[in-house]
Amino acid sequence: MKKALRSLRRHILTPGVSETKMETRGFHVKSPESRELLETIGGTFLQGYAHVMEARSVTEAEGRLEEIPRRFRGFAYEGAGMGCAVLDGLPFGSGSKVDDLLAGRGRDHVYMVYIGIGWAMARLPRFRWPKSTGLDPLLLWLVHDGFGFHQAYFHTRRYIDEQYQDPGFPWPARDPRSYADRAIDQGIGRAMWFIGGTDADRVASMIDKFPERRNPDLWSGVGLAATYAGGASAEELRRLCDRAGTYRSHLAQGSAFAAEARVRAGLLTPQNEVATQVLCGTTPEHAAWISLDTRPNGTVRGGLPAYEVWRRRLADQFASLGGVTP
């Protein structure tokens, strides 16, 4: 009976795989290869989500997540993060699924899990959103990144064409709301890599239509997606750098975040190496080291969140490298 209920829960709460198809979304298709890549990523995300929904425990779900191919496993953990957050937000939920995931193998995918929490918030009523006090104060802005990705991916006209921004995003209540929109923009930029079908010129043209004040965060998101998801050749990535212009260091910062996430989880692939060599001018291992080396320890002074201080330090590091100029 319990297995049947878990199966029913999975089918009711899991988004349909057709929602990740390029044709369904109306996204640009650069090539059959890029279509296959992006649709595989979407399908793998839903696979991770479904594993959590159907499993008897997070530990059981992790066993299935670890069987997913290396290139796509991080996206499965992102989906698992969403699934755990949805279960925590349901009436009579234990409220500990996300904690259980992060206490286990999900700790190596903490960035992806936090992004998955943002996906869940986009689909849960606000009174069911998690309390920010239970999350890492440095990394909680990745939740906004996930929320922004979801909104741009599923509500493209409003968030990309109409460039919508929430006038007062209500989470987290204790922190400056002005930064929430910036973190959301980082997720919107990441979604642009998918919406533009990994086409460097198409993605850059989308960003060009946005107000200049939003460009640094959008380019950061693009750099993260172009590195973590891949889908572009070295030549295309060099074109992306050219189009980024004065925001090239922000592109590199996002790329370094992606490299650190891949290195931390032991999921490096040749595609990640190509991306960091072009966007950061170095290896993914070195980019990951720079990211960790610039990470704030403890409280930072001033009105900026520690997360933004980290991003600025990292962008400044790459701006000073010979291959990456602001």
Short mmCIF file of C-alpha atoms in Angstrom, two decimals:
data_model
loop_
_atom_site.label_atom_id
_atom_site.label_comp_id
_atom_site.label_asym_id
_atom_site.label_seq_id
_atom_site.Cartn_x
_atom_site.Cartn_y
_atom_site.Cartn_z
CA MET A 1 0.00 0.00 0.00
CA LYS A 2 2.79 2.44 0.92
CA LYS A 3 4.58 1.72 -2.36
CA ALA A 4 1.39 2.41 -4.29
CA LEU A 5 0.93 5.69 -2.43
CA ARG A 6 4.51 6.74 -3.18
CA SER A 7 4.00 5.89 -6.84
CA LEU A 8 0.78 7.92 -6.91
CA ARG A 9 2.56 10.81 -5.19
CA ARG A 10 5.26 10.71 -7.84
CA HIS A 11 2.79 10.84 -10.73
CA ILE A 12 0.74 13.63 -9.19
CA LEU A 13 3.64 15.85 -8.11
CA THR A 14 6.22 15.23 -10.85
CA PRO A 15 6.16 17.70 -13.78
CA GLY A 16 5.62 16.04 -17.15
CA VAL A 17 8.73 15.33 -19.24
CA SER A 18 7.06 17.07 -22.19
CA GLU A 19 7.54 20.34 -20.28
CA THR A 20 11.31 20.04 -20.86
CA LYS A 21 11.08 19.56 -24.63
CA MET A 22 12.48 22.42 -26.72
CA GLU A 23 9.46 22.37 -29.01
CA THR A 24 7.07 22.60 -26.08
CA ARG A 25 8.96 25.52 -24.58
CA GLY A 26 9.46 27.26 -27.92
CA PHE A 27 13.21 27.56 -27.31
CA HIS A 28 15.80 28.11 -30.01
CA VAL A 29 17.33 24.94 -31.46
CA LYS A 30 20.94 25.46 -32.53
CA SER A 31 21.53 21.88 -33.64
CA PRO A 32 20.23 18.35 -33.05
CA GLU A 33 23.14 17.81 -30.65
CA SER A 34 22.29 20.81 -28.49
CA ARG A 35 18.63 19.81 -28.47
CA GLU A 36 19.54 16.32 -27.26
CA LEU A 37 21.84 17.72 -24.56
CA LEU A 38 19.34 20.20 -23.15
CA GLU A 39 16.44 17.77 -23.25
CA THR A 40 18.57 15.11 -21.55
CA ILE A 41 19.40 17.60 -18.81
CA GLY A 42 15.72 18.39 -18.33
CA GLY A 43 14.78 14.72 -18.28
CA THR A 44 17.53 13.92 -15.79
CA PHE A 45 16.36 16.72 -13.49
CA LEU A 46 12.89 15.20 -13.48
CA GLN A 47 14.39 11.75 -12.92
CA GLY A 48 16.11 13.01 -9.76
CA TYR A 49 12.89 14.65 -8.62
CA ALA A 50 10.92 11.45 -9.22
CA HIS A 51 13.44 9.30 -7.35
CA VAL A 52 12.88 11.37 -4.20
CA MET A 53 9.12 11.34 -4.62
CA GLU A 54 8.90 7.57 -4.97
CA ALA A 55 11.64 6.42 -2.58
CA ARG A 56 10.94 5.24 0.95
CA SER A 57 13.81 7.39 2.21
CA VAL A 58 16.38 9.91 1.00
CA THR A 59 19.06 7.25 1.37
CA GLU A 60 17.18 4.97 -1.01
CA ALA A 61 16.83 7.82 -3.50
CA GLU A 62 20.56 8.55 -3.30
CA GLY A 63 21.37 5.03 -4.41
CA ARG A 64 19.44 5.66 -7.63
CA LEU A 65 20.92 9.13 -8.08
CA GLU A 66 24.44 7.72 -7.95
CA GLU A 67 23.67 5.47 -10.92
CA ILE A 68 23.06 8.43 -13.23
CA PRO A 69 25.91 9.16 -15.70
CA ARG A 70 28.58 11.54 -14.42
CA ARG A 71 27.85 14.35 -16.87
CA PHE A 72 24.22 14.60 -15.81
CA ARG A 73 24.27 13.49 -12.17
CA GLY A 74 24.41 17.03 -10.77
CA PHE A 75 21.14 17.87 -12.51
CA ALA A 76 19.55 14.83 -10.89
CA TYR A 77 20.61 16.13 -7.48
CA GLU A 78 19.14 19.50 -8.41
CA GLY A 79 15.84 17.73 -9.10
CA ALA A 80 16.22 15.81 -5.85
CA GLY A 81 16.68 19.11 -4.01
CA MET A 82 13.42 20.32 -5.48
CA GLY A 83 11.69 17.06 -4.57
CA CYS A 84 12.88 17.17 -0.97
CA ALA A 85 11.82 20.80 -0.58
CA VAL A 86 8.40 20.04 -2.05
CA LEU A 87 7.92 17.14 0.36
CA ASP A 88 9.03 19.33 3.27
CA GLY A 89 6.50 21.95 2.19
CA LEU A 90 3.54 19.60 1.95
CA PRO A 91 0.99 19.38 4.78
CA PHE A 92 2.17 16.80 7.30
CA GLY A 93 5.65 16.80 5.75
CA SER A 94 8.52 15.93 8.07
CA GLY A 95 10.37 19.12 7.21
CA SER A 96 13.67 17.25 7.23
CA LYS A 97 14.06 15.86 3.70
CA VAL A 98 16.41 18.63 2.53
CA ASP A 99 18.47 18.23 5.70
CA ASP A 100 18.64 14.48 5.13
CA LEU A 101 19.81 14.99 1.55
CA LEU A 102 22.52 17.44 2.58
CA ALA A 103 23.65 15.17 5.40
CA GLY A 104 24.24 12.38 2.92
CA ARG A 105 25.65 12.28 -0.59
CA GLY A 106 23.84 15.48 -1.42
CA ARG A 107 26.44 17.44 0.57
CA ASP A 108 28.80 17.16 -2.40
CA HIS A 109 26.07 18.71 -4.55
CA VAL A 110 25.05 21.41 -2.06
CA TYR A 111 24.94 24.16 -4.71
CA MET A 112 22.63 22.15 -6.93
CA VAL A 113 20.43 21.15 -3.98
CA TYR A 114 20.00 24.81 -2.97
CA ILE A 115 19.08 25.69 -6.56
CA GLY A 116 16.51 22.88 -6.44
CA ILE A 117 14.96 24.46 -3.35
CA GLY A 118 14.32 27.55 -5.48
CA TRP A 119 12.48 25.42 -8.02
CA ALA A 120 10.26 24.10 -5.25
CA MET A 121 9.48 27.61 -4.01
CA ALA A 122 8.34 28.55 -7.51
CA ARG A 123 5.69 25.82 -7.27
CA LEU A 124 4.73 25.94 -3.60
CA PRO A 125 2.38 28.51 -2.04
CA ARG A 126 4.37 31.12 -0.16
CA PHE A 127 3.15 30.03 3.25
CA ARG A 128 4.80 26.66 2.50
CA TRP A 129 8.20 28.12 1.64
CA PRO A 130 11.12 26.96 3.82
CA LYS A 131 12.49 29.22 6.52
CA SER A 132 15.73 30.85 5.40
CA THR A 133 17.11 30.57 8.93
CA GLY A 134 17.60 26.85 8.37
CA LEU A 135 19.92 27.39 5.39
CA ASP A 136 23.55 28.43 5.02
CA PRO A 137 23.47 32.27 5.10
CA LEU A 138 26.22 32.43 2.47
CA LEU A 139 24.63 30.03 0.00
CA LEU A 140 20.93 30.79 0.47
CA TRP A 141 21.04 33.19 -2.50
CA LEU A 142 21.40 30.12 -4.73
CA VAL A 143 17.77 29.46 -3.83
CA HIS A 144 16.88 32.70 -5.62
CA ASP A 145 19.02 31.56 -8.56
CA GLY A 146 16.89 28.42 -8.82
CA PHE A 147 13.69 30.44 -8.54
CA GLY A 148 14.86 32.77 -11.31
CA PHE A 149 15.78 29.89 -13.58
CA HIS A 150 12.38 28.28 -13.10
CA GLN A 151 10.50 31.50 -13.83
CA ALA A 152 12.48 32.32 -16.97
CA TYR A 153 12.28 28.71 -18.20
CA PHE A 154 8.52 28.29 -17.69
CA HIS A 155 7.37 31.93 -17.98
CA THR A 156 9.73 33.07 -20.70
CA ARG A 157 7.57 35.82 -22.14
CA ARG A 158 7.15 37.55 -18.80
CA TYR A 159 10.70 37.20 -17.49
CA ILE A 160 12.68 37.44 -20.75
CA ASP A 161 10.55 39.34 -23.25
CA GLU A 162 8.87 41.64 -20.72
CA GLN A 163 11.89 41.64 -18.34
CA TYR A 164 9.71 41.33 -15.25
CA GLN A 165 11.18 41.86 -11.78
CA ASP A 166 9.33 41.35 -8.49
CA PRO A 167 9.04 44.80 -6.82
CA GLY A 168 9.64 43.30 -3.37
CA PHE A 169 10.60 39.63 -3.29
CA PRO A 170 9.49 38.48 0.19
CA TRP A 171 12.23 35.97 1.03
CA PRO A 172 14.36 36.04 3.13
CA ALA A 173 12.58 38.59 5.26
CA ARG A 174 15.59 39.51 7.38
CA ASP A 175 17.93 40.43 4.52
CA PRO A 176 18.00 43.32 2.04
CA ARG A 177 15.29 42.64 -0.48
CA SER A 178 17.18 44.64 -3.07
CA TYR A 179 19.67 41.80 -3.51
CA ALA A 180 16.98 39.17 -4.08
CA ASP A 181 16.32 40.50 -7.59
CA ARG A 182 20.02 40.37 -8.38
CA ALA A 183 20.29 36.73 -7.31
CA ILE A 184 17.14 35.93 -9.29
CA ASP A 185 18.76 37.56 -12.33
CA GLN A 186 21.68 35.15 -12.01
CA GLY A 187 19.20 32.31 -12.43
CA ILE A 188 17.51 34.08 -15.33
CA GLY A 189 20.88 34.38 -17.04
CA ARG A 190 21.48 30.68 -16.49
CA ALA A 191 18.10 29.90 -18.06
CA MET A 192 19.02 32.02 -21.08
CA TRP A 193 21.65 29.41 -21.99
CA PHE A 194 18.81 26.90 -22.31
CA ILE A 195 16.29 29.26 -23.89
CA GLY A 196 18.91 30.29 -26.47
CA GLY A 197 19.77 26.67 -27.20
CA THR A 198 23.47 27.14 -26.22
CA ASP A 199 23.80 29.58 -29.14
CA ALA A 200 26.31 32.23 -28.01
CA ASP A 201 25.02 34.98 -30.29
CA ARG A 202 21.37 34.27 -29.53
CA VAL A 203 22.04 34.38 -25.77
CA ALA A 204 24.12 37.56 -25.99
CA SER A 205 21.40 39.25 -28.04
CA MET A 206 18.84 38.45 -25.34
CA ILE A 207 21.03 40.07 -22.70
CA ASP A 208 21.61 43.12 -24.88
CA LYS A 209 17.90 43.93 -24.65
CA PHE A 210 18.00 44.17 -20.85
CA PRO A 211 18.87 47.32 -18.88
CA GLU A 212 22.62 47.60 -18.41
CA ARG A 213 22.31 47.44 -14.61
CA ARG A 214 21.13 43.83 -14.93
CA ASN A 215 23.90 42.69 -17.29
CA PRO A 216 26.56 41.66 -14.72
CA ASP A 217 24.24 39.15 -13.04
CA LEU A 218 22.83 37.84 -16.32
CA TRP A 219 26.32 37.26 -17.73
CA SER A 220 27.35 35.50 -14.52
CA GLY A 221 24.45 33.08 -14.92
CA VAL A 222 25.33 32.45 -18.55
CA GLY A 223 28.93 31.65 -17.59
CA LEU A 224 27.76 29.16 -14.99
CA ALA A 225 25.39 27.37 -17.38
CA ALA A 226 27.83 27.38 -20.32
CA THR A 227 30.38 25.65 -18.09
CA TYR A 228 28.25 23.30 -16.00
CA ALA A 229 25.83 22.23 -18.76
CA GLY A 230 28.14 22.71 -21.73
CA GLY A 231 26.87 22.57 -25.29
CA ALA A 232 29.27 24.99 -27.00
CA SER A 233 32.61 24.49 -28.72
CA ALA A 234 35.75 26.43 -27.83
CA GLU A 235 35.19 28.66 -30.85
CA GLU A 236 31.61 29.40 -29.76
CA LEU A 237 32.76 30.13 -26.22
CA ARG A 238 35.36 32.57 -27.50
CA ARG A 239 32.56 34.29 -29.36
CA LEU A 240 30.60 34.41 -26.11
CA CYS A 241 33.55 36.12 -24.43
CA ASP A 242 33.71 38.69 -27.23
CA ARG A 243 30.00 39.43 -26.89
CA ALA A 244 30.30 39.77 -23.10
CA GLY A 245 32.68 42.70 -23.58
CA THR A 246 33.04 44.65 -20.34
CA TYR A 247 31.19 41.89 -18.48
CA ARG A 248 33.72 39.20 -19.32
CA SER A 249 34.96 38.94 -15.73
CA HIS A 250 31.36 38.25 -14.62
CA LEU A 251 31.14 35.52 -17.23
CA ALA A 252 34.34 34.05 -15.78
CA GLN A 253 33.01 34.29 -12.23
CA GLY A 254 29.98 32.20 -13.15
CA SER A 255 32.20 29.72 -14.95
CA ALA A 256 34.43 29.36 -11.87
CA PHE A 257 31.38 28.70 -9.67
CA ALA A 258 30.39 25.91 -12.06
CA ALA A 259 33.92 24.49 -12.04
CA GLU A 260 33.95 24.45 -8.25
CA ALA A 261 30.59 22.68 -8.17
CA ARG A 262 31.84 20.05 -10.62
CA VAL A 263 35.18 19.55 -8.87
CA ARG A 264 33.53 19.32 -5.43
CA ALA A 265 31.20 16.58 -6.65
CA GLY A 266 33.85 14.71 -8.65
CA LEU A 267 31.90 15.23 -11.86
CA LEU A 268 34.40 16.92 -14.18
CA THR A 269 33.99 16.20 -17.89
CA PRO A 270 36.00 17.28 -20.95
CA GLN A 271 33.27 19.83 -21.76
CA ASN A 272 33.82 21.56 -18.41
CA GLU A 273 37.56 21.73 -19.08
CA VAL A 274 37.05 23.37 -22.46
CA ALA A 275 34.69 25.95 -20.96
CA THR A 276 36.93 27.00 -18.07
CA GLN A 277 39.99 27.20 -20.31
CA VAL A 278 38.17 29.66 -22.57
CA LEU A 279 36.03 31.58 -20.05
CA CYS A 280 38.46 31.62 -17.11
CA GLY A 281 41.77 31.18 -18.89
CA THR A 282 42.74 28.27 -16.66
CA THR A 283 41.90 24.69 -15.71
CA PRO A 284 38.68 23.83 -13.87
CA GLU A 285 40.72 22.69 -10.87
CA HIS A 286 42.52 26.03 -10.65
CA ALA A 287 39.30 27.98 -11.22
CA ALA A 288 37.70 25.98 -8.41
CA TRP A 289 40.65 26.73 -6.14
CA ILE A 290 40.36 30.47 -6.84
CA SER A 291 36.66 30.26 -6.04
CA LEU A 292 37.32 28.61 -2.68
CA ASP A 293 40.23 30.94 -1.93
CA THR A 294 38.05 34.05 -2.36
CA ARG A 295 35.11 32.65 -0.36
CA PRO A 296 34.38 34.81 2.71
CA ASN A 297 34.83 33.29 6.14
CA GLY A 298 32.30 34.57 8.64
CA THR A 299 30.63 37.98 8.58
CA VAL A 300 31.61 40.65 6.07
CA ARG A 301 31.46 44.40 6.57
CA GLY A 302 29.22 46.71 4.63
CA GLY A 303 25.70 46.34 3.34
CA LEU A 304 26.34 43.63 0.76
CA PRO A 305 25.56 39.97 1.44
CA ALA A 306 28.65 37.79 1.86
CA TYR A 307 27.60 35.94 -1.29
CA GLU A 308 27.92 39.11 -3.38
CA VAL A 309 31.25 39.94 -1.75
CA TRP A 310 32.42 36.49 -2.80
CA ARG A 311 31.24 36.99 -6.38
CA ARG A 312 32.98 40.36 -6.63
CA ARG A 313 36.24 39.05 -5.24
CA LEU A 314 36.15 36.20 -7.72
CA ALA A 315 35.32 38.43 -10.69
CA ASP A 316 38.15 40.78 -9.70
CA GLN A 317 40.57 37.85 -9.63
CA PHE A 318 39.72 36.90 -13.19
CA ALA A 319 39.73 40.50 -14.33
CA SER A 320 43.38 40.63 -13.25
CA LEU A 321 44.37 37.55 -15.28
CA GLY A 322 45.88 38.13 -18.68
CA GLY A 323 43.34 36.01 -20.52
CA VAL A 324 40.28 37.59 -18.92
CA THR A 325 39.86 41.34 -19.18
CA PRO A 326 36.96 43.35 -17.79
#
